[in-house]
Amino acid sequence: MDGLRRRWDERYRGRAAAPEPAAVLRHFAHLVPTTGSALDLACGLGGNALWLAERGLEVCAWDLSAVAIERLRAAAAERPRIAVAAEVRDLIAHPPAPHSFDLICVVRFLDRGLAPKIAAALRPGGLLFYETFTREEAGGDGPSDPAFRLAPNELLELFGGLVVRGYREEGRLAVPASALGNLALMVAEKAL
Ligand SMILES: C[S@@+](CC[C@H](N)C(=O)[O-])C[C@H]1O[C@@H](n2cnc3c(N)ncnc32)[C@H](O)[C@@H]1O
């Protein structure tokens, strides 16, 4: 885990600002609530955490990289109106507790063993916004190891206990300019 942490720290040292909100938040923005508690899981520099907090949610943002978390704290401190609790946390060793969030956002992070714990961490009626790389149309962005990319429809299977409210996995049919060809986007709700 230390080697992984060092690699991510190194990457984030070379990056300045938090990225724009992810496609799953932009495309399904109308489904994002404006109150409640949210977790940006494996948040990196926290572009999604900041966006969710700007919408009115109380946001926890967790990541392995201390460099990323320090940057996110600084970015959040520049926006006094918002609430982001950023924390260095190994999510495999310390997953979120059951029934603890109204919304969980996972972007470009995939650990299949964590999926049941993510679903369990949603409160009844809670929403999962998930976006990560697929194997189809691989190339360009994302991990080169196919183990870290989704098989077709895999996100639907991993979270089969939730009700799907929004889904896009366009693969080779995607319009090139959309940059969606190598991504799966899902919004899913935990039953009340
Ligand atoms: C591709 S980045 C995505 C970051 C962010 N979600 C985004 O979209 O900008 C993957 C992130 O997962 C984090 N990560 C990897 N393994 C982790 C673990 N076991 N616990 C917490 N974070 C982890 C890395 O530090 C890195 O920030």
mmCIF file of N, CA, C and O and ligand atoms in Angstrom, residues 1 4 8 12 19 42-44 48 63-65 89-92 107-109, ligand 1:
data_model
loop_
_atom_site.group_PDB
_atom_site.id
_atom_site.type_symbol
_atom_site.label_atom_id
_atom_site.label_comp_id
_atom_site.label_asym_id
_atom_site.label_seq_id
_atom_site.Cartn_x
_atom_site.Cartn_y
_atom_site.Cartn_z
ATOM 1 N N MET A 1 0.826 -1.219 0.000
ATOM 2 C CA MET A 1 0.000 0.000 0.000
ATOM 3 C C MET A 1 0.856 1.264 0.000
ATOM 4 O O MET A 1 0.513 2.267 -0.596
ATOM 5 N N LEU A 4 1.887 2.194 -3.527
ATOM 6 C CA LEU A 4 0.739 2.784 -4.245
ATOM 7 C C LEU A 4 0.545 4.234 -3.812
ATOM 8 O O LEU A 4 0.376 5.143 -4.624
ATOM 9 N N TRP A 8 0.772 7.718 -6.162
ATOM 10 C CA TRP A 8 -0.279 8.728 -6.320
ATOM 11 C C TRP A 8 0.187 10.082 -5.807
ATOM 12 O O TRP A 8 -0.089 11.116 -6.415
ATOM 13 N N TYR A 12 0.196 13.578 -7.970
ATOM 14 C CA TYR A 12 -0.537 14.786 -7.567
ATOM 15 C C TYR A 12 0.399 15.966 -7.315
ATOM 16 O O TYR A 12 -0.010 17.114 -7.467
ATOM 17 N N PRO A 19 -9.723 18.760 -10.862
ATOM 18 C CA PRO A 19 -10.336 18.636 -12.188
ATOM 19 C C PRO A 19 -11.801 19.068 -12.193
ATOM 20 O O PRO A 19 -12.411 19.229 -11.142
ATOM 21 N N ALA A 42 -12.286 7.847 -2.882
ATOM 22 C CA ALA A 42 -11.071 7.925 -3.711
ATOM 23 C C ALA A 42 -11.120 9.218 -4.517
ATOM 24 O O ALA A 42 -11.086 9.226 -5.746
ATOM 25 N N CYS A 43 -11.175 10.326 -3.776
ATOM 26 C CA CYS A 43 -11.509 11.639 -4.352
ATOM 27 C C CYS A 43 -10.394 12.282 -5.155
ATOM 28 O O CYS A 43 -10.649 13.208 -5.925
ATOM 29 N N GLY A 44 -9.139 11.843 -4.973
ATOM 30 C CA GLY A 44 -8.041 12.548 -5.640
ATOM 31 C C GLY A 44 -8.044 14.013 -5.234
ATOM 32 O O GLY A 44 -8.228 14.343 -4.051
ATOM 33 N N ASN A 48 -14.867 16.543 -7.788
ATOM 34 C CA ASN A 48 -16.263 16.119 -7.586
ATOM 35 C C ASN A 48 -16.755 16.510 -6.197
ATOM 36 O O ASN A 48 -17.895 16.934 -6.044
ATOM 37 N N ASP A 63 -9.202 9.764 0.448
ATOM 38 C CA ASP A 63 -8.243 9.240 -0.533
ATOM 39 C C ASP A 63 -6.976 8.820 0.200
ATOM 40 O O ASP A 63 -6.641 9.328 1.268
ATOM 41 N N LEU A 64 -6.261 7.906 -0.448
ATOM 42 C CA LEU A 64 -4.998 7.394 0.080
ATOM 43 C C LEU A 64 -3.889 8.455 0.065
ATOM 44 O O LEU A 64 -2.978 8.419 0.887
ATOM 45 N N SER A 65 -3.972 9.385 -0.874
ATOM 46 C CA SER A 65 -2.860 10.316 -1.104
ATOM 47 C C SER A 65 -2.946 11.543 -0.194
ATOM 48 O O SER A 65 -3.875 12.357 -0.301
ATOM 49 N N ARG A 89 -7.275 8.313 3.863
ATOM 50 C CA ARG A 89 -7.887 7.058 4.342
ATOM 51 C C ARG A 89 -7.687 5.956 3.306
ATOM 52 O O ARG A 89 -7.961 6.162 2.123
ATOM 53 N N ASP A 90 -7.211 4.820 3.765
ATOM 54 C CA ASP A 90 -7.115 3.636 2.910
ATOM 55 C C ASP A 90 -8.488 2.964 2.932
ATOM 56 O O ASP A 90 -8.901 2.402 3.944
ATOM 57 N N LEU A 91 -9.167 3.039 1.805
ATOM 58 C CA LEU A 91 -10.556 2.584 1.759
ATOM 59 C C LEU A 91 -10.701 1.075 1.795
ATOM 60 O O LEU A 91 -11.774 0.570 2.123
ATOM 61 N N ILE A 92 -9.634 0.376 1.464
ATOM 62 C CA ILE A 92 -9.721 -1.080 1.519
ATOM 63 C C ILE A 92 -9.681 -1.515 2.993
ATOM 64 O O ILE A 92 -10.472 -2.343 3.433
ATOM 65 N N VAL A 107 -15.405 7.883 -8.791
ATOM 66 C CA VAL A 107 -15.013 8.222 -10.155
ATOM 67 C C VAL A 107 -13.595 7.725 -10.427
ATOM 68 O O VAL A 107 -12.646 8.071 -9.718
ATOM 69 N N ARG A 108 -13.495 6.894 -11.435
ATOM 70 C CA ARG A 108 -12.204 6.392 -11.934
ATOM 71 C C ARG A 108 -11.419 5.654 -10.848
ATOM 72 O O ARG A 108 -10.219 5.840 -10.694
ATOM 73 N N PHE A 109 -12.135 4.836 -10.113
ATOM 74 C CA PHE A 109 -11.555 3.970 -9.090
ATOM 75 C C PHE A 109 -12.358 2.679 -9.135
ATOM 76 O O PHE A 109 -13.590 2.722 -9.194
HETATM 77 C C1 LIG B 1 -7.679 7.780 -11.090
HETATM 78 S S1 LIG B 1 -7.639 8.542 -9.498
HETATM 79 C C2 LIG B 1 -9.260 9.238 -9.440
HETATM 80 C C3 LIG B 1 -9.371 10.387 -8.477
HETATM 81 C C4 LIG B 1 -10.720 11.107 -8.487
HETATM 82 N N1 LIG B 1 -11.823 10.228 -8.152
HETATM 83 C C5 LIG B 1 -10.962 11.788 -9.804
HETATM 84 O O1 LIG B 1 -11.780 11.313 -10.580
HETATM 85 O O2 LIG B 1 -10.330 12.836 -10.062
HETATM 86 C C6 LIG B 1 -7.731 7.150 -8.382
HETATM 87 C C7 LIG B 1 -7.585 7.540 -6.908
HETATM 88 O O3 LIG B 1 -7.766 6.389 -6.085
HETATM 89 C C8 LIG B 1 -6.955 6.578 -4.933
HETATM 90 N N2 LIG B 1 -6.779 5.280 -4.281
HETATM 91 C C9 LIG B 1 -6.201 4.160 -4.782
HETATM 92 N N3 LIG B 1 -6.247 3.158 -3.882
HETATM 93 C C10 LIG B 1 -6.851 3.650 -2.772
HETATM 94 C C11 LIG B 1 -7.197 3.112 -1.499
HETATM 95 N N4 LIG B 1 -6.916 1.844 -1.166
HETATM 96 N N5 LIG B 1 -7.805 3.913 -0.605
HETATM 97 C C12 LIG B 1 -8.104 5.202 -0.916
HETATM 98 N N6 LIG B 1 -7.813 5.766 -2.103
HETATM 99 C C13 LIG B 1 -7.202 5.008 -3.027
HETATM 100 C C14 LIG B 1 -5.673 7.191 -5.481
HETATM 101 O O4 LIG B 1 -4.919 7.838 -4.489
HETATM 102 C C15 LIG B 1 -6.237 8.132 -6.548
HETATM 103 O O5 LIG B 1 -6.429 9.425 -6.019
#
